[in-house]
Short mmCIF file of C-alpha atoms and ligand atoms in Angstrom, two decimals:
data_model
loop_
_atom_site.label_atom_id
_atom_site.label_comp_id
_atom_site.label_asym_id
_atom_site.label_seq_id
_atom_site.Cartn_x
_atom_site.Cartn_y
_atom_site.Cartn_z
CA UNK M 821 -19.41 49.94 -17.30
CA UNK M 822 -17.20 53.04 -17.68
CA UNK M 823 -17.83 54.35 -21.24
CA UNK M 824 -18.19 57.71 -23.24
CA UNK M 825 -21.58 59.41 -23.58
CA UNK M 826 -24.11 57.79 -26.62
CA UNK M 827 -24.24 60.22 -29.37
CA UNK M 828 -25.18 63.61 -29.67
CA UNK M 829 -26.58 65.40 -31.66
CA UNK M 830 -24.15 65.80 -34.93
CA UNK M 831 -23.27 63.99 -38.03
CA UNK M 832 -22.91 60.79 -38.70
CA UNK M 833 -19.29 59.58 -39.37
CA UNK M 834 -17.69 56.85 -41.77
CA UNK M 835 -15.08 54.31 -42.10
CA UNK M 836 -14.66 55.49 -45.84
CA UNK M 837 -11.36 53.84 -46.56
CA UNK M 838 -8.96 51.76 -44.68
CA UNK M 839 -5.12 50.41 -45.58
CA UNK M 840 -2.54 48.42 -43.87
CA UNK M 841 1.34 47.28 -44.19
CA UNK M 842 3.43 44.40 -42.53
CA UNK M 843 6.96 44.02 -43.06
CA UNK M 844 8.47 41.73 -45.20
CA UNK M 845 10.38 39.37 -42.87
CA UNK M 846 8.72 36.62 -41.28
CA UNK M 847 9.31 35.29 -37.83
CA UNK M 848 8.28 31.53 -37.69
CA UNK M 849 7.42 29.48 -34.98
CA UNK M 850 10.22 27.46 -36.00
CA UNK M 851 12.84 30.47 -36.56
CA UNK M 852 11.76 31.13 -32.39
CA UNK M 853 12.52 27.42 -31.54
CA UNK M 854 16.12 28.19 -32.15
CA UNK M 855 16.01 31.47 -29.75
CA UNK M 856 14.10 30.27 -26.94
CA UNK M 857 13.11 26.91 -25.23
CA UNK M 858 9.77 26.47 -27.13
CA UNK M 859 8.14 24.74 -29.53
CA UNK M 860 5.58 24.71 -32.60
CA UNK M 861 3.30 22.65 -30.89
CA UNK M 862 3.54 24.67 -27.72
CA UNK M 863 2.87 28.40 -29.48
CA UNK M 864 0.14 26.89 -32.01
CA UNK M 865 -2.05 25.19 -29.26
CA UNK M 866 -1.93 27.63 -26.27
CA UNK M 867 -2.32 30.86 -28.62
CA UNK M 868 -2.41 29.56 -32.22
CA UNK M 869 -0.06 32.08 -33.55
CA UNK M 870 2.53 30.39 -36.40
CA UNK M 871 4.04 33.08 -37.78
CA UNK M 872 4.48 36.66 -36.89
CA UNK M 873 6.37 40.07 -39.37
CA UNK M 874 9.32 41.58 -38.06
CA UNK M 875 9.99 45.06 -38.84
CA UNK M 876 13.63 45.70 -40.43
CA UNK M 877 16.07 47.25 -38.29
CA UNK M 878 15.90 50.38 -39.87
CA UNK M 879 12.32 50.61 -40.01
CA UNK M 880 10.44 52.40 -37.10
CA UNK M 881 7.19 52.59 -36.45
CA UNK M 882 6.27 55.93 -38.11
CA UNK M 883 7.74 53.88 -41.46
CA UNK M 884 5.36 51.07 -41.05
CA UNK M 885 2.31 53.95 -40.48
CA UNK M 886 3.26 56.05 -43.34
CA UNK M 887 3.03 53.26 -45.75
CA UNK M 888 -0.42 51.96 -44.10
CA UNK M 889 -1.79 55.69 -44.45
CA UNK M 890 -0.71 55.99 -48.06
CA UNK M 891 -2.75 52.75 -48.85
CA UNK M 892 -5.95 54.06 -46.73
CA UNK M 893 -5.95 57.61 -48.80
CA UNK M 894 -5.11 55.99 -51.81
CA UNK M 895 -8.48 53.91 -51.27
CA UNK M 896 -10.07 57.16 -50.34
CA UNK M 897 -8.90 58.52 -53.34
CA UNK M 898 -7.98 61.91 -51.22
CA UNK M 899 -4.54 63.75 -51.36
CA UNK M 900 -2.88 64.53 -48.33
CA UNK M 901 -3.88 68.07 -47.92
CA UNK M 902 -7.25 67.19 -47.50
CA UNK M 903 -6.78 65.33 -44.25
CA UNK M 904 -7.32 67.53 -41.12
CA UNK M 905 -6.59 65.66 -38.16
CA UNK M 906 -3.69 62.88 -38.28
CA UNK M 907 -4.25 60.33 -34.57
CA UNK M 908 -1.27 57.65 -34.47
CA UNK M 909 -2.14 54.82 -31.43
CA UNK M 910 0.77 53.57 -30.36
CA UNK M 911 2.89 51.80 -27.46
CA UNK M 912 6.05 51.73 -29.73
CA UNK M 913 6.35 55.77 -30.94
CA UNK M 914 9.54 56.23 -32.66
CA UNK M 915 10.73 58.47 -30.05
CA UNK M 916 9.12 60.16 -26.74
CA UNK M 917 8.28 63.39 -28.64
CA UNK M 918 7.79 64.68 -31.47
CA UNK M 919 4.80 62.78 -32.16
CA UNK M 920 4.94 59.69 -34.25
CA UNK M 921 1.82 61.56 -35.97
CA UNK M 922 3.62 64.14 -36.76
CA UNK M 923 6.21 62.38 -38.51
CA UNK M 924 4.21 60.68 -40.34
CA UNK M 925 1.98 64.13 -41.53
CA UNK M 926 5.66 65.32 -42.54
CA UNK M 927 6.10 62.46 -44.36
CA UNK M 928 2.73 61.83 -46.14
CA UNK M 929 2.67 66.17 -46.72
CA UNK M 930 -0.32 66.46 -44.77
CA UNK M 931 0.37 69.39 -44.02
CA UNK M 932 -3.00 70.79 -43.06
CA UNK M 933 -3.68 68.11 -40.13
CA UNK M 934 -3.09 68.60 -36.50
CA UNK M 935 -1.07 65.55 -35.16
CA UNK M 936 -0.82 63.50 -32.20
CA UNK M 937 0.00 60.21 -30.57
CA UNK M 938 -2.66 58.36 -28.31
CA UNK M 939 -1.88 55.59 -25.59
CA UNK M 940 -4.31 53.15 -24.91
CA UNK M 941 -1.58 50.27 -25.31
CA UNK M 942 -3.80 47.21 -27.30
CA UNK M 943 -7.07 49.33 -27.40
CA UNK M 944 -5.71 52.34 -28.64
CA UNK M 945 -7.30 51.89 -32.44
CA UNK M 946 -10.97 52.13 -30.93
CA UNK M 947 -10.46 54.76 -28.60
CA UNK M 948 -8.52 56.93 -31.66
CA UNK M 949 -11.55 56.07 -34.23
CA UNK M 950 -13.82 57.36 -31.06
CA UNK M 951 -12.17 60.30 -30.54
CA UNK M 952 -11.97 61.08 -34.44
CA UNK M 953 -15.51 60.31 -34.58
CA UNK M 954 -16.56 63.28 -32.39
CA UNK M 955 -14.29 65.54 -34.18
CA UNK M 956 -15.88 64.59 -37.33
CA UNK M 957 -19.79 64.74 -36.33
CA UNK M 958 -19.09 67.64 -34.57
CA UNK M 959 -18.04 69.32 -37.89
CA UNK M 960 -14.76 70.56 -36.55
CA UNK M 961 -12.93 68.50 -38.88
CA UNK M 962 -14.37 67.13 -42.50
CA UNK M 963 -11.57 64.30 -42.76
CA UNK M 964 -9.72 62.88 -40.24
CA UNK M 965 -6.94 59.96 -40.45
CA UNK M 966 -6.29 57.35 -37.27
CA UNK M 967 -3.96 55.49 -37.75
CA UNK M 968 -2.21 52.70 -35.64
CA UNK M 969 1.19 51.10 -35.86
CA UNK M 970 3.68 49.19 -33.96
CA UNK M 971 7.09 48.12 -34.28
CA UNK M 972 6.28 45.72 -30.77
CA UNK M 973 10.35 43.54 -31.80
CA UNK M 974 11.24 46.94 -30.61
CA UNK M 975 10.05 46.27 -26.83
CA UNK M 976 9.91 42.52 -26.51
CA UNK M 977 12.41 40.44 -24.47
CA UNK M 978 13.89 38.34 -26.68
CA UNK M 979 14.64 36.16 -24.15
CA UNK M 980 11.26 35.32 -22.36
CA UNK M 981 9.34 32.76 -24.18
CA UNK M 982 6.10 33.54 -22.16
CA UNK M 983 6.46 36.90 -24.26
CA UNK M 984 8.18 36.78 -26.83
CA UNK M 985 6.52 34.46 -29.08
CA UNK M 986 2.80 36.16 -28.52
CA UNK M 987 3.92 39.41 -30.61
CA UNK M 988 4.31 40.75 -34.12
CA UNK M 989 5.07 44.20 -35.89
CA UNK M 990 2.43 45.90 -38.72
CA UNK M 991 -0.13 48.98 -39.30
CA UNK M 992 -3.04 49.99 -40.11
CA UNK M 993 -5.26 52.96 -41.17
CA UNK M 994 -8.47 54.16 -41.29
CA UNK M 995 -10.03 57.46 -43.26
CA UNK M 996 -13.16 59.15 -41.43
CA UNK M 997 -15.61 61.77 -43.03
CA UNK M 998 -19.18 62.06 -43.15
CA UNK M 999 -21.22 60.99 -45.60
CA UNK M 1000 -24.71 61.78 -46.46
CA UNK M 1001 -27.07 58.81 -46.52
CA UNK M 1002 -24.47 56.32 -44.56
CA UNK M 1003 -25.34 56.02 -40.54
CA UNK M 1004 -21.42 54.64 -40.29
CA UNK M 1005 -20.41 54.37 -36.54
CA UNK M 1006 -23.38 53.78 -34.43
CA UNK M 1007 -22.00 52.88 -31.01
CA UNK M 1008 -18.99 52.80 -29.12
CA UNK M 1009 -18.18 51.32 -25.63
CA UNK M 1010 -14.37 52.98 -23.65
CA UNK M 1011 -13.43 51.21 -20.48
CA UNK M 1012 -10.43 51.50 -18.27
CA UNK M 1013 -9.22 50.10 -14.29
CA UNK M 1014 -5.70 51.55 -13.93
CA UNK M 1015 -5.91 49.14 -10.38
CA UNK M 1016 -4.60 46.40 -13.18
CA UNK M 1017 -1.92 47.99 -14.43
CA UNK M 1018 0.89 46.21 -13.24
CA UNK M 1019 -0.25 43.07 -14.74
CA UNK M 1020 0.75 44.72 -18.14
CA UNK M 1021 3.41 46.99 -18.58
CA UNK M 1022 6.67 48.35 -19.76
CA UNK M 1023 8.26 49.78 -16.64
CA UNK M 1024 11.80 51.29 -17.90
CA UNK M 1025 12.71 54.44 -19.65
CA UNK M 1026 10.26 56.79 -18.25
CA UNK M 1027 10.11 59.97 -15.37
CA UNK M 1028 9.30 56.62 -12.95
CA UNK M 1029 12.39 54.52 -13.95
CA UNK M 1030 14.37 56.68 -16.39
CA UNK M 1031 17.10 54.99 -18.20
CA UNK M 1032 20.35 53.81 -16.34
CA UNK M 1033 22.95 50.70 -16.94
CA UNK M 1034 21.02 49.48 -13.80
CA UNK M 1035 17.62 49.91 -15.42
CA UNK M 1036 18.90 48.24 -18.74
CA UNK M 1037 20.70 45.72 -17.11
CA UNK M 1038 17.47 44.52 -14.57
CA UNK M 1039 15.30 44.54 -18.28
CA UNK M 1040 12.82 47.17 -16.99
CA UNK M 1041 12.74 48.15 -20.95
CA UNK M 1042 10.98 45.32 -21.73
CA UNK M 1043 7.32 44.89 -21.81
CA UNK M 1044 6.06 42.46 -18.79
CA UNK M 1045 3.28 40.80 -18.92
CA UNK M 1046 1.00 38.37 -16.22
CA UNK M 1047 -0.56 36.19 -19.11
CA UNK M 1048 -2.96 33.93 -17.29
CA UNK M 1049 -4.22 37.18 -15.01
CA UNK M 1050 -4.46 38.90 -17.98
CA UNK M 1051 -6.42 36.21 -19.78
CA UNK M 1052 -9.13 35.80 -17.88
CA UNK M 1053 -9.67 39.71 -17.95
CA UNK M 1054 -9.70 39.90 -21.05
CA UNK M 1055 -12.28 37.33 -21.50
CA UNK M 1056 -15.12 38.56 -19.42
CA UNK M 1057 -14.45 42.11 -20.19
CA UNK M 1058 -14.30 41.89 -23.77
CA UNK M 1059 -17.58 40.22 -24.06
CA UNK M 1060 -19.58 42.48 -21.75
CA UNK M 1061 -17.77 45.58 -23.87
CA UNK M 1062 -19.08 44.15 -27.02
CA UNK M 1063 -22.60 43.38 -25.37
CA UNK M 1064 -23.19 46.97 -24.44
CA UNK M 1065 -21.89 48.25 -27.47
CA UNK M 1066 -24.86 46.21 -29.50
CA UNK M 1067 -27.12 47.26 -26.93
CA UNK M 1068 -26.39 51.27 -27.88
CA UNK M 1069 -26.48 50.33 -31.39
CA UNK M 1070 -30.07 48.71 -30.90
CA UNK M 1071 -28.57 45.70 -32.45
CA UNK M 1072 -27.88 42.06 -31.15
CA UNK M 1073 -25.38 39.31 -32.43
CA UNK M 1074 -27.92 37.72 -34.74
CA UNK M 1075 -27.00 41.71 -36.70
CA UNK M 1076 -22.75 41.01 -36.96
CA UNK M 1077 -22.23 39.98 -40.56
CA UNK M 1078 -18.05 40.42 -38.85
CA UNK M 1079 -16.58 40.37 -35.44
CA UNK M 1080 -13.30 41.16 -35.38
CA UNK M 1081 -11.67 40.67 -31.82
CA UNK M 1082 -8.09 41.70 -30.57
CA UNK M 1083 -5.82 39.42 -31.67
CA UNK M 1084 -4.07 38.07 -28.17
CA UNK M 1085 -4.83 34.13 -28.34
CA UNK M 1086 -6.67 32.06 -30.33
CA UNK M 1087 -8.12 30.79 -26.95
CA UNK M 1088 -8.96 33.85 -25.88
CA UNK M 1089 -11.15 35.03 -29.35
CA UNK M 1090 -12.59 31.18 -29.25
CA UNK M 1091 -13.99 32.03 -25.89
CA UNK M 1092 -15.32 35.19 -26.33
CA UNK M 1093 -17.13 34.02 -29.75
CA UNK M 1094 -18.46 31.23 -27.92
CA UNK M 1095 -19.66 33.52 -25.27
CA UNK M 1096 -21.80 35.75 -27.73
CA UNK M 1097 -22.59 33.30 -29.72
CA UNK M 1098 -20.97 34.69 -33.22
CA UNK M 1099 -20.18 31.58 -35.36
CA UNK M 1100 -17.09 31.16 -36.70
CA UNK M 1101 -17.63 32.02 -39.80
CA UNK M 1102 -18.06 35.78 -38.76
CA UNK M 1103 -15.37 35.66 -36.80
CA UNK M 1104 -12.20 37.53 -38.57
CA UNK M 1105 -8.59 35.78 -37.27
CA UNK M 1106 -5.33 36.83 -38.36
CA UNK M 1107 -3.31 35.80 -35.26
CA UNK M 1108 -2.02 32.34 -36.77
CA UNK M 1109 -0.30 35.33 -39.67
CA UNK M 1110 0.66 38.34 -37.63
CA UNK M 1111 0.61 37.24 -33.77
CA UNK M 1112 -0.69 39.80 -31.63
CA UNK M 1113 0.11 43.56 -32.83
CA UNK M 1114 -0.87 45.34 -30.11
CA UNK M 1115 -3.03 48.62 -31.55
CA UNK M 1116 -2.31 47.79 -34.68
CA UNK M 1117 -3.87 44.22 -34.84
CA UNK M 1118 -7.56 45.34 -35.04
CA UNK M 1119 -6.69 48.06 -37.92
CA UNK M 1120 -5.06 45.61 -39.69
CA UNK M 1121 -7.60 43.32 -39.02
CA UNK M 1122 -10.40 46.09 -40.80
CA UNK M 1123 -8.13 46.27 -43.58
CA UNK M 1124 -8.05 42.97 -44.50
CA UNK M 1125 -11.31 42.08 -43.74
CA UNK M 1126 -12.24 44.57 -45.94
CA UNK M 1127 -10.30 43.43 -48.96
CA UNK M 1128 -11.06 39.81 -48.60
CA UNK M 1129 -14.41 40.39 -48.92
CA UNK M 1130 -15.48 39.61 -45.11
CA UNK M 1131 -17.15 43.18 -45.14
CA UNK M 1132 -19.60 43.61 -47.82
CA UNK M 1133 -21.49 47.49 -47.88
CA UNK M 1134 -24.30 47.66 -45.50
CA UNK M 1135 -22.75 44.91 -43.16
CA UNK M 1136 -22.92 45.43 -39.13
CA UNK M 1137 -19.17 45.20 -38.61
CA UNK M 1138 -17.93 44.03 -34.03
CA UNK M 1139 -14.81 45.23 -33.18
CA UNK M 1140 -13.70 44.46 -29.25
CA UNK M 1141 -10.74 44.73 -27.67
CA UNK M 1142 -8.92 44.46 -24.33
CA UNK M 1143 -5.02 45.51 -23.33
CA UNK M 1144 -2.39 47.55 -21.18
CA UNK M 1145 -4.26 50.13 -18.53
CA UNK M 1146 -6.24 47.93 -18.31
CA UNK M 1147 -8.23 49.79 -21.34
CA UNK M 1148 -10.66 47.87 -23.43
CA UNK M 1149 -13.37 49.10 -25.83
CA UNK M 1150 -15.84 47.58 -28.39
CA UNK M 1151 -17.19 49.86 -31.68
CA UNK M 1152 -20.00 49.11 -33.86
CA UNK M 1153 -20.14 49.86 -37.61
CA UNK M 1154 -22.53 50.05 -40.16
CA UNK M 1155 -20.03 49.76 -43.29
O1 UT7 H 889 -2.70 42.13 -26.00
C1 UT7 H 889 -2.94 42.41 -24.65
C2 UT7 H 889 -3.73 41.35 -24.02
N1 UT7 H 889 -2.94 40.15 -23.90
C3 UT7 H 889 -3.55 39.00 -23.72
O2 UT7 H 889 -4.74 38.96 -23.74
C4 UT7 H 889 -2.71 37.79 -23.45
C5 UT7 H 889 -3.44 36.89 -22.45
N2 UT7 H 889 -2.70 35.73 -22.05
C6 UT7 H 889 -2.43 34.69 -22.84
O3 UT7 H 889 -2.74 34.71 -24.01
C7 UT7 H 889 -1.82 33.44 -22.23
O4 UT7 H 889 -1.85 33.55 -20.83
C8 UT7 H 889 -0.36 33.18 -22.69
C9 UT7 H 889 -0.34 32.74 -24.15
C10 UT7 H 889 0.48 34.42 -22.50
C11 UT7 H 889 0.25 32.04 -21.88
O5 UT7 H 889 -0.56 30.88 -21.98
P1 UT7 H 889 -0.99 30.09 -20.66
O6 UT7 H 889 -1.75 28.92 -21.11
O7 UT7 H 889 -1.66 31.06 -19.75
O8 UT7 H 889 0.40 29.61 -20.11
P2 UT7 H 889 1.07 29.91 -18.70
O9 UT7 H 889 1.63 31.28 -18.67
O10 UT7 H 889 0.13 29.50 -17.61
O11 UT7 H 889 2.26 28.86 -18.74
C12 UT7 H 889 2.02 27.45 -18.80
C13 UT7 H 889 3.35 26.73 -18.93
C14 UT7 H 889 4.40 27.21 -17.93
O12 UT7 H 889 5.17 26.10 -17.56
P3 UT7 H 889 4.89 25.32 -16.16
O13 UT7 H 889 5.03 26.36 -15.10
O14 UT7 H 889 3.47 24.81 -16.28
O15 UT7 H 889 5.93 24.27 -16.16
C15 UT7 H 889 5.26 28.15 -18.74
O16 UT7 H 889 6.58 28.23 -18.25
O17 UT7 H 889 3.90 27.01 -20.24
C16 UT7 H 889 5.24 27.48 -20.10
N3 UT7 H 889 5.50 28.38 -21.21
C17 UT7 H 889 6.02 27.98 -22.38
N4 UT7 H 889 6.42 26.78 -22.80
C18 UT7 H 889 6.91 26.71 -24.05
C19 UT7 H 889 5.25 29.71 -21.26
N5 UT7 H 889 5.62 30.19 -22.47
C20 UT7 H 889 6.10 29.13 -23.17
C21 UT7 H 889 6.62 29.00 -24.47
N6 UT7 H 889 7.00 27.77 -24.87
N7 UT7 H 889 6.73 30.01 -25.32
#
């Protein structure tokens, strides 16, 4: 399996804070049965998703990030200066360029980061935390904030129930520094096949299809998706991803106090618990609340797994996920 090096030499790096933000307005199952031809009973039992946030019109995605960063470095109990490195995952940026990052280090007045926006569509959380890990135990930066957000209402076709139901809008963040006497992140597992990409995809707007009536008008702006292919990908892949990550760590499922999948399809997380064996009870779900978020649903995910007491100090925290590239990647934690 494709992956990054095990670690170097170097520090050992933290979660030492995390924070998150959903919109206010709620998207029901019900609310969507008066958009689309669908139903409760149809959304519930193939993905068990029931309600999903909706960002406000005039919220983008750098507003829904800001707010989730303020909550992480509140928990940190750091100012904004003292972050060095701002990484924002995202599918949804506010705009091509600048850098969703760096509105949000405008924003937050952390002013003494460098900023910018990674793409690793769903699994773009784990490979940001990976790539602010190194940065971290290498010593080039002391404090380093990743950060993932999407405003997904922003690319959905409101009009296809096979995708417009599955998504939702939210953030989350994440504060990384070292600290002495914690072993933190001890493995992480990267994957890719760009051969799959076509199976999930926005095609419109960019150099390949810039934006014309004709492009708007055909809905290449839209994100496209081949759920069943995609499904059974995401499956297999996720649970060999999370295998080889506990193999690095020198751990094995019996050692996950929390696994906390991507949040795609309740079918999908059933299958890969089942497949590891991780009971339910150390399974974290927040799909049937916030549908699937894209990057942002396993940050969220941290957050409130965190706060709810589903992560206790010392615990052997799973994450795994699998989206858009294909990408995929699995990270363990020792919180
Ligand atoms: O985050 C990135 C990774 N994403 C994923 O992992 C998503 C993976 N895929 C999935 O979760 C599932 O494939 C979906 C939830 C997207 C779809 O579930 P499915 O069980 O694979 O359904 P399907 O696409 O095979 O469609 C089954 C039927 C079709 O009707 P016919 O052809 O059998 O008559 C669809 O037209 O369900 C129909 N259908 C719907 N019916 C009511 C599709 N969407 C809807 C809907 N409401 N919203």
């Amino acid at each position: 399996m494709p992956s990054v090096p095990a670690p170097g030499p170097g520090r050992s790096v933290s979660v030492i804070a995390t924070g998150s933000y959903l919109p206010d307005r709620v998207l029901s199952n019900a609310d969507l049965e008066k958009m689309v031809e669908t139903s409760d009973e149809w959304i519930v039992s193939r993905t068990g998703i029931r309600e999903r946030r909706i960002a406000l019109p005039g919220q983008a995605t750098s507003d829904l990030g800001l707010e989730a960063s303020r909550r992480a470095l509140a928990q940190a109990g750091i100012a904004a200066e003292e972050v060095e490195m701002i990484i924002v995952a995202t599918i949804t940026p506010d705009m091509f360029f600048p850098s969703t990052a760096c509105l949000i280090q405008h924003a937050l007045g952390a002013k003494n980061a460098f900023c910018f926006d990674m793409e690793a569509a769903c699994s773009g959380y784990l490979y940001a935390i990976e790539i602010a890990h190194r940065f971290v135990a290498s010593g080039t930066v002391n404090t380093a904030l990743v950060v993932a957000a999407e405003k997904m209402s922003s690319i959905v076709d409101w009009k296809d129930r096979s995708t417009c139901v599955l998504f939702g809008d939210g953030a989350g963040a994440a504060v990384l520094r070292s600290r002495p006497g914690e072993r933190g992140i001890l493995s992480s597992v990267l994957g890719a096949d760009g051969s799959l990409s076509h199976l999930l995809s926005l095609p419109g707007g960019g150099s390949r299809h810039p934006p014309t009536l004709q492009t708007i008008s055909d809905g290449l702006h839209t994100l496209k998706m081949a759920g069943r292919e995609v499904f059974k990908h995401a499956v297999n892949t996720m649970s060999s991803a999370a295998t080889e990550a506990l193999r690095r760590a020198g751990l094995t499922v019996a050692d996950v106090a929390c696994m906390i999948p991507h949040q795609a399809n309740q079918r999908i997380i059933s299958a890969i618990a089942g497949k590891l064996g991780v009971p339910d009870a150390n399974c974290f779900v927040n799909i049937d609340k916030c549908g699937n978020m894209s990057a942002a649903s396993l940050a969220v995910g941290l957050d409130q797994a965190v706060r709810t007491g589903r992560i206790r100090k010392k615990d052997i925290v799973l994450m795994v996920v699998f989206g858009g590239g294909f990408t995929w990647g699995a990270t363990v934690i020792e919180w």
